[in-house]
XYZ file of C-alpha atoms in Angstrom:
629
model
C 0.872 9.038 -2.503
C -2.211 6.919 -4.354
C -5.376 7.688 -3.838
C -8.653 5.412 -3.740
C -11.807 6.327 -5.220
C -14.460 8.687 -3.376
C -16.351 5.393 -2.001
C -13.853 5.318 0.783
C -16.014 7.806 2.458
C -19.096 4.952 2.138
C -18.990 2.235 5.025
C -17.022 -0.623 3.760
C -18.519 -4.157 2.986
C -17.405 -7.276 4.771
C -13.488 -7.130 5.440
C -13.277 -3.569 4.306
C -11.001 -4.236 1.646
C -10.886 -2.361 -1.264
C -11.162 -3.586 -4.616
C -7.695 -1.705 -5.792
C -6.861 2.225 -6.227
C -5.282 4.542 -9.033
C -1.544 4.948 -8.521
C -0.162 8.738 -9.355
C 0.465 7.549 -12.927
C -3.053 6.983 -13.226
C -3.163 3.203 -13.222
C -5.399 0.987 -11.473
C -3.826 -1.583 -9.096
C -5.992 -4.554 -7.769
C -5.137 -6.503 -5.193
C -3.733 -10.502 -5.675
C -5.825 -12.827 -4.257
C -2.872 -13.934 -2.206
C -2.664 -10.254 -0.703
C -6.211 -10.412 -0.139
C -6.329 -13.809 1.836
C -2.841 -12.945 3.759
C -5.177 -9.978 5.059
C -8.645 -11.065 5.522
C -6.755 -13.828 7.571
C -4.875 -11.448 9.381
C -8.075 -9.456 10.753
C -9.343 -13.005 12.020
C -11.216 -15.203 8.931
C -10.972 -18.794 9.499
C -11.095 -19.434 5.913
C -9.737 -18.451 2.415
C -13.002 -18.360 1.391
C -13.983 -14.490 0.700
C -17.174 -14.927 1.141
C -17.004 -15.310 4.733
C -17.433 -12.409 6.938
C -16.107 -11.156 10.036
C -17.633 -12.512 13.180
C -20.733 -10.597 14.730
C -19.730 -8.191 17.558
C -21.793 -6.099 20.264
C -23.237 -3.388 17.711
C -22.765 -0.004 17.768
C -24.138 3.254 16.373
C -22.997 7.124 16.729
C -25.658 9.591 16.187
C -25.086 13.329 16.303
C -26.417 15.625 19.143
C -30.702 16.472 18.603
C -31.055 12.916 16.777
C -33.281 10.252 17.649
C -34.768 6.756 17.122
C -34.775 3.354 18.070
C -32.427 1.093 19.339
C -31.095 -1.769 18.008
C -32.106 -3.922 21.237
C -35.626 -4.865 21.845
C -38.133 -5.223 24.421
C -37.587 -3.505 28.009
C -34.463 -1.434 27.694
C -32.131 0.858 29.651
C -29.543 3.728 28.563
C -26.443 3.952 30.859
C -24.895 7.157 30.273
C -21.016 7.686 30.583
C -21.336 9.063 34.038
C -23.520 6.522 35.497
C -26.659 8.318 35.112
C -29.971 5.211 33.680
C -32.543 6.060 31.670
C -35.661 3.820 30.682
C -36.084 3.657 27.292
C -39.827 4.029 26.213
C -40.515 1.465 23.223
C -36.438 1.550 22.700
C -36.646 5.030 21.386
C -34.019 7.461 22.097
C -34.348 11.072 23.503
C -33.127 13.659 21.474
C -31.264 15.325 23.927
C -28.516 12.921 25.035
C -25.393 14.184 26.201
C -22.164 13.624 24.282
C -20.243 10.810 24.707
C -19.844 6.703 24.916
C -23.096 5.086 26.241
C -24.346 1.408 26.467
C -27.912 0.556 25.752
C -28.852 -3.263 27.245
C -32.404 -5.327 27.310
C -32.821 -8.254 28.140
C -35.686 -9.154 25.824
C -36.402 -12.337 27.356
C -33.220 -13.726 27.318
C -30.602 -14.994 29.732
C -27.810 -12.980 28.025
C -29.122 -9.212 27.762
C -28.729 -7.547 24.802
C -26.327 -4.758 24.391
C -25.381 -1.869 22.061
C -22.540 0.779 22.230
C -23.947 4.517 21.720
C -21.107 7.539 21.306
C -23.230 10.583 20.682
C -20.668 12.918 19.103
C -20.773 16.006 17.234
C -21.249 16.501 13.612
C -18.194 18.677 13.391
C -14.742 18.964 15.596
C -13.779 22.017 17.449
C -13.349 25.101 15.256
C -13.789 28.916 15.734
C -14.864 29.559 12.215
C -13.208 33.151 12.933
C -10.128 31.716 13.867
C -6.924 33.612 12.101
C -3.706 33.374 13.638
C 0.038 32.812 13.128
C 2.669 30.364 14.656
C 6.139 28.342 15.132
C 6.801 24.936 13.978
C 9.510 23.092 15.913
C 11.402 20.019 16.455
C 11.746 20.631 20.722
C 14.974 18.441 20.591
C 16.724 20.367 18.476
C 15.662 23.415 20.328
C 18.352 23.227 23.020
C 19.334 26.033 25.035
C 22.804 26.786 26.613
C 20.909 25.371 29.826
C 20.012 22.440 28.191
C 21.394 18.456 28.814
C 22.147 17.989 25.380
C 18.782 18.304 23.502
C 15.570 20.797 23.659
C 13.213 20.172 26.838
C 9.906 21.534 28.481
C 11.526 24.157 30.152
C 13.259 25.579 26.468
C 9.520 25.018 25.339
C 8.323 27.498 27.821
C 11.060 30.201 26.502
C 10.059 29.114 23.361
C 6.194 29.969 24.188
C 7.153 33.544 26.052
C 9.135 34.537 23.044
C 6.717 33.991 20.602
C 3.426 34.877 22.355
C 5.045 38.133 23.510
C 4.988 38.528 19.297
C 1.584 38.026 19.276
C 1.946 34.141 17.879
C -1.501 31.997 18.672
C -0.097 28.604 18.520
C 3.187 26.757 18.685
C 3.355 23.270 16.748
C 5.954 20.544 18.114
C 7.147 17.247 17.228
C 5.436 14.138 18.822
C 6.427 13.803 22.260
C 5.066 10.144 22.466
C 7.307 7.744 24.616
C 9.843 5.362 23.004
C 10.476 1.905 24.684
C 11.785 2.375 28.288
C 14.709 0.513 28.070
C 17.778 0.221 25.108
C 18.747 2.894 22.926
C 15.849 5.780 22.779
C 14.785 5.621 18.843
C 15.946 8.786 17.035
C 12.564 8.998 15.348
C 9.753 10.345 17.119
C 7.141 8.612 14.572
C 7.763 5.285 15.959
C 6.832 5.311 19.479
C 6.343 2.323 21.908
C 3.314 4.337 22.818
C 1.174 7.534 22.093
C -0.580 7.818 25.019
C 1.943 8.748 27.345
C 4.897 11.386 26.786
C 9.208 11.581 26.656
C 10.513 11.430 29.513
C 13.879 12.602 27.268
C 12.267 15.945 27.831
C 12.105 16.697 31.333
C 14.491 19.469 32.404
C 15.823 17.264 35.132
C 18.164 20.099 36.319
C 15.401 21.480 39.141
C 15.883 18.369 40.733
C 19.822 18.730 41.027
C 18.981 20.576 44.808
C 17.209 17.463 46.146
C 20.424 15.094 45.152
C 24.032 14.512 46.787
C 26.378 16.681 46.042
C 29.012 14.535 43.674
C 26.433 13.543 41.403
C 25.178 17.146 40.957
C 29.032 17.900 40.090
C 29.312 15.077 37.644
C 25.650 15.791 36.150
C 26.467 19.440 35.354
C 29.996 18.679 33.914
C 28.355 16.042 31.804
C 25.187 18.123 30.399
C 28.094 20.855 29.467
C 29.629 18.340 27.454
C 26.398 16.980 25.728
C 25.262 20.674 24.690
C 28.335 21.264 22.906
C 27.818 18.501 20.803
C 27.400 18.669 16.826
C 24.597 16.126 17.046
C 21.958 14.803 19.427
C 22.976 12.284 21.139
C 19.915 10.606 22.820
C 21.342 7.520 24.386
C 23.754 9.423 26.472
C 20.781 12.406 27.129
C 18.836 9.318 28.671
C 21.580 7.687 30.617
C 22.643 10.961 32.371
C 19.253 12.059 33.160
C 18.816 8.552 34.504
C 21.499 9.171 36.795
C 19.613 12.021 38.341
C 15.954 10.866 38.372
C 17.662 8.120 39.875
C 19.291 9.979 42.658
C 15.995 12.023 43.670
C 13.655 9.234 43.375
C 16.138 7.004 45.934
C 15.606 9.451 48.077
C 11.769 9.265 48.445
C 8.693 10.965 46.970
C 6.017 12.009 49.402
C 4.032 14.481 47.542
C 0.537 14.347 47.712
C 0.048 15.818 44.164
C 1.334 12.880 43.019
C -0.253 10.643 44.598
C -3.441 12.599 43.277
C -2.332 12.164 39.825
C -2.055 8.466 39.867
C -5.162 7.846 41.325
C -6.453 9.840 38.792
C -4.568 8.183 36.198
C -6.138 5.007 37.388
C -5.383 1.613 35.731
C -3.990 3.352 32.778
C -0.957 5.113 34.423
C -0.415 1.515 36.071
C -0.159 -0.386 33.123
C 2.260 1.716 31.781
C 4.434 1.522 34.700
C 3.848 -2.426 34.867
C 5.314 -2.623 31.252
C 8.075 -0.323 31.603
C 9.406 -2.600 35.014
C 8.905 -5.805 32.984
C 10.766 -4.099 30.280
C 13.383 -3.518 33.060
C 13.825 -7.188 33.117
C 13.018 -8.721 30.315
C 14.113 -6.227 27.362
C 12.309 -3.782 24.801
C 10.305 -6.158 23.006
C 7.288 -8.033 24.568
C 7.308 -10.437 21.436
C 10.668 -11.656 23.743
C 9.245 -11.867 26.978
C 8.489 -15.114 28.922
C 5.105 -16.369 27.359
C 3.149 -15.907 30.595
C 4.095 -12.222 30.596
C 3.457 -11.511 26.569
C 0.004 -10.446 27.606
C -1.167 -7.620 29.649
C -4.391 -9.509 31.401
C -2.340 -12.892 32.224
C -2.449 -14.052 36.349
C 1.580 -13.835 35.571
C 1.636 -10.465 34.633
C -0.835 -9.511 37.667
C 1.428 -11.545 40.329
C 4.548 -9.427 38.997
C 2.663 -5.986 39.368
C 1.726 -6.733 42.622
C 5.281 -7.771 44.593
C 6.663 -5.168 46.233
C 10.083 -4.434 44.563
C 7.750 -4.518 41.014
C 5.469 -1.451 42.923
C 8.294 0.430 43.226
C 9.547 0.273 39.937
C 6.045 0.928 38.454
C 5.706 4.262 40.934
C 9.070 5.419 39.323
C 7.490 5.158 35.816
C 4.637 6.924 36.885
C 6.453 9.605 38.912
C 8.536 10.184 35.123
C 5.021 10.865 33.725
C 3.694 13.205 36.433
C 7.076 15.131 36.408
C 6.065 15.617 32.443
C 2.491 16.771 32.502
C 3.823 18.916 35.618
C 6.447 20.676 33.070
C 4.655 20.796 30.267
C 1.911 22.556 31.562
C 3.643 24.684 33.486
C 5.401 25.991 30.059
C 2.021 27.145 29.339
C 1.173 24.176 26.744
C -2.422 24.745 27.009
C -3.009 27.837 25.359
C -0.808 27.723 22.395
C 1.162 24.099 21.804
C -0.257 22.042 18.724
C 0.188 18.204 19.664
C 1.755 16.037 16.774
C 0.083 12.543 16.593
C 2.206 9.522 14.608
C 0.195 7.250 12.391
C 0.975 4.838 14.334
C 3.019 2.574 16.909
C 6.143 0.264 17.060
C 5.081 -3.440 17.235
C 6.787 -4.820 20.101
C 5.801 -1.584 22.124
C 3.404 -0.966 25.133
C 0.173 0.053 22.923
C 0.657 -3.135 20.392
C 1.061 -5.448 23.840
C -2.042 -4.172 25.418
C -3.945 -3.918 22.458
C -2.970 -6.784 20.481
C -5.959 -8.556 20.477
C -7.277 -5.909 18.126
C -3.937 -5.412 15.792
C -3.588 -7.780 12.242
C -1.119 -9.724 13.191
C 1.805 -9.707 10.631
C -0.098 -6.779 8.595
C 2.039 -3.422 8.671
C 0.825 0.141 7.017
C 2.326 1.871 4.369
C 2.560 3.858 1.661
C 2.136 2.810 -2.466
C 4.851 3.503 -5.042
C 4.503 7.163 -6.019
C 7.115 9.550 -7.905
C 8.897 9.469 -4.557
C 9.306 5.972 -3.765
C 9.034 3.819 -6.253
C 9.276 0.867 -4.161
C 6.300 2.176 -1.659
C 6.668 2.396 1.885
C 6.778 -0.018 4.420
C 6.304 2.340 8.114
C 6.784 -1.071 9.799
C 3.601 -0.077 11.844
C 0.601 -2.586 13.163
C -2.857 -1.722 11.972
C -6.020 -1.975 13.829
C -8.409 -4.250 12.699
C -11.561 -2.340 11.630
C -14.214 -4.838 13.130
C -12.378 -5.447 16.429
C -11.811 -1.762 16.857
C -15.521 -1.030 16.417
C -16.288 -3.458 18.572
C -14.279 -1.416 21.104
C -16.689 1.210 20.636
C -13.438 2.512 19.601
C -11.992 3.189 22.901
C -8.246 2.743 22.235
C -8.506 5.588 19.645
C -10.296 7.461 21.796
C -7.743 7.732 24.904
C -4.959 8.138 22.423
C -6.801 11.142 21.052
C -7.708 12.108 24.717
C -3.758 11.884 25.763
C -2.403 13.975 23.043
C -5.314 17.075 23.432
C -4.154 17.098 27.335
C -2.861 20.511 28.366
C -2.862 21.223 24.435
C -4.638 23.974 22.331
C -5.029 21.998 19.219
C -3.782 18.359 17.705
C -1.666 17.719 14.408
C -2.526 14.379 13.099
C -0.453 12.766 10.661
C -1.520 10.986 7.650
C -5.182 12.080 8.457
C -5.727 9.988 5.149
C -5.559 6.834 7.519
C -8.435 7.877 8.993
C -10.956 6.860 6.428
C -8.449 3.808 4.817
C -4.920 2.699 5.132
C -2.427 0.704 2.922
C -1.823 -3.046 3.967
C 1.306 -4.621 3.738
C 0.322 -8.313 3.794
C 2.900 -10.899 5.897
C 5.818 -11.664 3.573
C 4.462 -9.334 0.720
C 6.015 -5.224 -0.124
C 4.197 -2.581 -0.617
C 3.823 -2.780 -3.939
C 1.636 -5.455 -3.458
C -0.448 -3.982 -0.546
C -4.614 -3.063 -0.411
C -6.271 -0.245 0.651
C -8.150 -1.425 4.000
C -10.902 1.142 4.971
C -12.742 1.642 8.286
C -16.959 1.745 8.605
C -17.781 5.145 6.906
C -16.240 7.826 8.950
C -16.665 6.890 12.676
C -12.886 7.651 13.636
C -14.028 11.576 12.301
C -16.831 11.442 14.699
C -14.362 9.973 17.740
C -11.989 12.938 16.593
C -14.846 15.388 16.562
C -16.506 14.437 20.202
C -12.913 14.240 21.532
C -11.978 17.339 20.336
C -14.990 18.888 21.224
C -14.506 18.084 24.806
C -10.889 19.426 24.960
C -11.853 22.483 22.917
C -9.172 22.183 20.684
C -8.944 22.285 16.523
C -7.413 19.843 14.698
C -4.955 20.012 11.625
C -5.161 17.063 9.258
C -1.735 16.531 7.162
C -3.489 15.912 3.864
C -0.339 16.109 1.664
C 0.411 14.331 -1.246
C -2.040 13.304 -3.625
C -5.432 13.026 -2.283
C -9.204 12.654 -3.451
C -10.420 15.911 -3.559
C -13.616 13.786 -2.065
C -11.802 12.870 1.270
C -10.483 16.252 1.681
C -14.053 17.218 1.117
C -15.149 14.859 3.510
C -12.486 16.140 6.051
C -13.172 19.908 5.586
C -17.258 19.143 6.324
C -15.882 17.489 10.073
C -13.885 20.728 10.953
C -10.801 19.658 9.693
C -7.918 22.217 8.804
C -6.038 21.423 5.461
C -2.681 21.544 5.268
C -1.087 23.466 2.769
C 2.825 24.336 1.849
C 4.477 26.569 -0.479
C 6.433 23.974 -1.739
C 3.980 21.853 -3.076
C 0.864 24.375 -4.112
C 0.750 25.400 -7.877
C -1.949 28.569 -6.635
C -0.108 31.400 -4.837
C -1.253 31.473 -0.937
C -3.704 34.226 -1.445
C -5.755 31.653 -3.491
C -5.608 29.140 -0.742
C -8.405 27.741 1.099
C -9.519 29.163 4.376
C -10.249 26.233 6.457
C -6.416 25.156 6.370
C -2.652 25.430 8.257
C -0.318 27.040 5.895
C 3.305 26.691 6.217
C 6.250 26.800 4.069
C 8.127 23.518 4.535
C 7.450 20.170 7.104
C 10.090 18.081 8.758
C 10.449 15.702 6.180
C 11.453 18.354 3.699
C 13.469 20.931 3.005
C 14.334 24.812 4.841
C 14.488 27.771 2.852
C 17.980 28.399 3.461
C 18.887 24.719 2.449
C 17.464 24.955 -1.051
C 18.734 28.760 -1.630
C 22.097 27.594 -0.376
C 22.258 24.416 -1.986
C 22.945 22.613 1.463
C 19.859 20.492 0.775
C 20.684 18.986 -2.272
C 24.309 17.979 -1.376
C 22.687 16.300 1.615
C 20.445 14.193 -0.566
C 23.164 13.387 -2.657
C 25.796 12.502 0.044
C 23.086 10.568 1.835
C 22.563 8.865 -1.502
C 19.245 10.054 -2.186
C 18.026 9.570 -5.487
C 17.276 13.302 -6.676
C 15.497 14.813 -9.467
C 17.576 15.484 -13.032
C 17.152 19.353 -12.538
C 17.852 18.905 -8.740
C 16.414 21.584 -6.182
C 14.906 23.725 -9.080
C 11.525 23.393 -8.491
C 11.986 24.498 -4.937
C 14.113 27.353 -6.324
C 11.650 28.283 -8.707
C 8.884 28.423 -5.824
C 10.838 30.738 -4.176
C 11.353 32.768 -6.659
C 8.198 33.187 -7.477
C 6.678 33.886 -3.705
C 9.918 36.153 -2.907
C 10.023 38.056 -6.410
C 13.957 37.701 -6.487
C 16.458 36.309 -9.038
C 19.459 33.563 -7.951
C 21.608 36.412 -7.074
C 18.874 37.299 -3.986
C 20.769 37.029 -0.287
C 19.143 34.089 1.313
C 17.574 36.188 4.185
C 15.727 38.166 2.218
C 14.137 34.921 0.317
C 13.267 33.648 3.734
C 11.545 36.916 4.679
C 10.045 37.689 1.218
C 8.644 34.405 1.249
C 6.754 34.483 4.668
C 5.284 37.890 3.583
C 3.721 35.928 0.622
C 2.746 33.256 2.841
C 1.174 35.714 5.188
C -0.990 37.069 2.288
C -3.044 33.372 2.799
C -6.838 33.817 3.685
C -5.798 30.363 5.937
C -6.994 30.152 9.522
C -3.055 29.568 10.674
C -0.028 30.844 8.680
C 3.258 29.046 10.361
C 7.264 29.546 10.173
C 9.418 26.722 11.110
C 12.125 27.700 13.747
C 14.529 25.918 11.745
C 13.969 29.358 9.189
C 13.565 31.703 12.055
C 17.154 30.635 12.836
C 19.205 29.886 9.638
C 19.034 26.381 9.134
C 20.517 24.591 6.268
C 20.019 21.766 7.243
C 16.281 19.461 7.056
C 15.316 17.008 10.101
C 14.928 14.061 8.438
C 16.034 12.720 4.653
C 12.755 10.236 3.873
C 13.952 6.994 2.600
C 17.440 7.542 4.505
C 18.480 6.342 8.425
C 21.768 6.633 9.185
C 22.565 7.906 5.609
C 22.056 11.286 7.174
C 21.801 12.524 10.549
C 18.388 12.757 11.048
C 16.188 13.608 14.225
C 19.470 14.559 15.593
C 20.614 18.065 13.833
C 20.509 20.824 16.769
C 19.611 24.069 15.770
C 22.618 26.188 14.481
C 22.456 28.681 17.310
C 21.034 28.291 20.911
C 17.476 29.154 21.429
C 18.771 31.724 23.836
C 19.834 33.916 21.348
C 16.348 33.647 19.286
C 15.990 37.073 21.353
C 18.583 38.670 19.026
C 18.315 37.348 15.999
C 17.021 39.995 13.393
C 16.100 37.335 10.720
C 13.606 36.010 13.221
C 12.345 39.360 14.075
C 11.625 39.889 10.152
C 9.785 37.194 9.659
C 8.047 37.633 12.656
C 7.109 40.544 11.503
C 6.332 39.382 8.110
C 3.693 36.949 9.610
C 2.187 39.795 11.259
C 1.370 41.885 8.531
């Protein structure tokens, strides 16, 4: 991964674009103008001029907690706090001793039109017990499958998964996004892709508590059928979907009358309803909104308020939100709250529900990415919409906020993924690669202060995935907002004791490889079947890394690399020290090949053994016990 220079920390000028960046060979790359006017157009310029600037928008400053000064309004002027609560301002000053949280200043200053300016008071710093030192699992849920399970891992395995380990003494349990994938057509094998992260899977409801409240034959047929999924080689999520269909379909036919639910979607509010209003027009009309009759492409069109409002559409959108209330139900009652780590994507597909009701603030055309890099020396194109920075701030920066807000529910702390993106991303420009895309940054570091006021309020940490090559100035700038590091054995030339403190230590990540895979050599004959271009000595710089952390020769059995390994890791001053389950149970085999999609398998390798028998496996107990030490 390239890195910019340290300015990206400084609030950008105009567009935000940057004027190029050092690739890992240590060249600089500037933008074309072509890539540069393909993007300023994109985030809303009506020229090709680049002197013009982005249009003026309601203005908007975040101050920290104890601060105070003067408004940006003028004359007679009144703070509404986020609960309602008006204060006079005296001279447009502000009191010191605002609350946290996202406030709106107005005068009217002699005008017809008042004034107005967005306030978020937020704190310097997101939520972290300095003291903090624990140990944890990593896992892909899906693959976690029990012998109870319909095919792939759900929230009920997560719950066994949570007894077994806290009974250990483990502090935290880190999973795989659980955003939702389009409601309709094949469910997408990657979880990094979602239609939206603001609402969860309903792949991973245990549907099989509802199999008492639906006729007998299709109980029969459902249990026959889940038998038959679980002994499956591979995850097969189109026909997990279509049978759990079958019995969500069953109960909800026969009527819902439960007052908690009804509580939920009031409190839910407008949100929950959209949601449900996008899935039943998916229902109809397909996947992709960019398909849709034009009247319905928007979210706020009379069209799209006639549908939700005809009876057989209300039913359909109470079914969507009856999914989501059977999912927060479940996953809090696995006891999410005091252990599970949330994984946020980057980003979101760009026919899905958070690009239709947020498109007015996405660059059209525009998708993020990674540079060239020893990796991929084509770059990466994630296929994902970016915000644009000036409409976002506009916002006050309220879509990032609930997204942040959905993934700390009923959650102990939040993994977010490329945490880089937060102070700039790459820009792929319409009909360009990524070879030829800018770094677009956002104003200084307000999405840090969103992050730290929203994880304040949940009182949950969050874990940045820094990897790659970074500026040791944004990692910097990260560690000063309460932001854990993240640090692997694979990659790190310092042995863990010489770690950092403030950080998430872990051996391996989805993306790359298990212990047992590179000792075995089951890693690199997957890359190579899956026609991965591979490095001319192979897997021996993994090899050598475990060497090194397990003091063992070639000849070494694999179990006691795996063990000897997590007792180095465990030596790490970091806050949290994590095993991935795929080690705890033998895995040879990686989630997901980078650069590969149906070359290999990937989001769809089940764990060699059934979590049920995590209980009696001693190589988990070792490590286990390794991590305790």
């Amino acid at each position: 991964m390239a890195t910019s220079d340290p300015a990206a920390a400084d609030p950008p000028a105009d567009w935000g674009i940057q004027p190029g960046y050092h690739d890992v060979w240590g060249s600089w790359k500037t933008p074309s103008d072509e890539a540069e006017t393909l993007i300023r157009r994109a985030m809303g310029a009506q020229t090709d001029d680049p002197a013009e600037r982005p249009p003026e928008s309601t203005p908007l400053r975040i101050v920290h907690p104890g601060d105070a000064g003067a408004s940006s309004t003028t004359g007679p002027s009144w703070l509404t706090l986020e609960d309602g609560v008006q204060i006079q301002l005296a001279n447009g000053l502000l009191p010191p001793d605002l609350p946290l949280g996202y406030h709106r200043i107005e005068s009217d200053a002699g005008r017809s039109d008042p004034q107005v300016e967005h306030l978020i008071v937020a704190p310097p710093r997101a939520h972290l017990d300095d003291a903090m030192r624990l140990w944890g699992i990593t896992a892909q849920l899906y693959a976690a499958r029990s012998r109870q399970s319909w095919g792939m891992g759900d929230l009920t395995d997560l719950g066994v998964l949570i007894d077994w380990a806290t009974e250990r003494g483990a502090g935290m349990i880190g999973l795989n996004p659980l955003h939702a994938p389009a409601p309709v057509g094949p469910p997408a094998n990657s979880p990094y892709s979602p239609s939206t992260r603001r609402w969860r899977d309903p792949l991973y409801l245990d549907v099989s508590e509802l199999l008492g409240e639906v006729d007998p034959a299709t109980r029969v047929e459902a249990e026959a059928a889940s038998r038959q999924l679980n002994a499956g080689g591979r995850i097969d999520r189109t026909a997990v979907w279509e049978l759990k269909r079958t019995v969500l379909d069953a109960r909800w036919a026969r009527g819902v009358n439960d007052p908690a639910f009804d509580t939920f979607r009031a409190e839910r509010g407008d949100a929950l309803t959209l949601w449900g209003t996008y899935c039943a027009l998916s229902e109809q009309h397909g996947a992709s909104w960019h398909t849709w009759p034009e009247d319905l492409r928007h979210p706020h069109t009379p069209a799209v308020r006639r549908f939700a409002s005809s009876s057989a559409a209300a039913e359909r959108i109470a079914f969507w939100s009856w999914l989501q209330f059977l999912i927060e139900g479940q996953f809090a009652a696995a006891g999410a709250q005091e252990v599970v780590v949330t994984d946020l994507a980057v980003g979101f597909a760009p026919d899905g529900f958070d690009a239709w009701e947020w498109q007015d603030h996405l660059a059209e055309g525009c998708r993020i990415g990674a540079p060239p890099d020893l990796l991929g020396p084509d770059g990466q194109d994630w296929g994902l919409p970016p915000f644009v920075p000036w409409k976002l701030r506009s916002q006050a920066y309220r879509p990032w906020a609930e997204t942040l807000r959905a993934n700390l529910l009923h959650a102990r702390g939040l993994r977010v993924d490329h945490v880089m993106g937060l102070l700039r991303l790459l820009w792929i420009p319409p009909g360009l690669t990524a070879a030829d895309g800018a770094y677009v940054q956002w104003h200084g570091t307000e999405l840090l202060d969103i992050v730290a006021l929203e994880s304040a309020r949940a009182g949950a940490f969050v874990v940045g995935e820094d990897l790659g090559t970074v500026d040791p100035g944004i990692q910097d700038q990260l560690r000063r907002r309460g932001l854990l590091s993240t640090r692997l054995l694979w990659f790190e030339d310092p042995p863990p004791n010489e770690w950092p403190q403030q950080a998430m230590a872990a051996i391996t990540t989805h993306d790359l490889p298990t212990v047992a895979g590179v000792w075995s050599g089951v890693d690199l004959a997957d890359q190579r079947a899956a026609g991965v271009t591979v490095p001319a000595n192979g897997d021996d710089d993994f090899r050598h890394r475990l060497r090194v952390a397990a003091h063992c020769d070639d000849a070494a059995p694999v179990d006691h690399v795996v063990v000897a390994s997590y007792r180095r890791l465990a030596e790490s001053p970091c806050m949290i020290v994590t095993a991935a389950l795929d080690d705890l149970m033998g895995a040879e085999h990686r989630p997901n090949v980078p650069g590969t999609i149906d070359e290999h398998p990937n989001w769809r390798i089940p764990l060699p053994v059934p979590l049920d028998d995590l209980e009696a496996t001693p190589l988990a107990d070792r490590i286990v016990d390794a991590l305790q030490r």
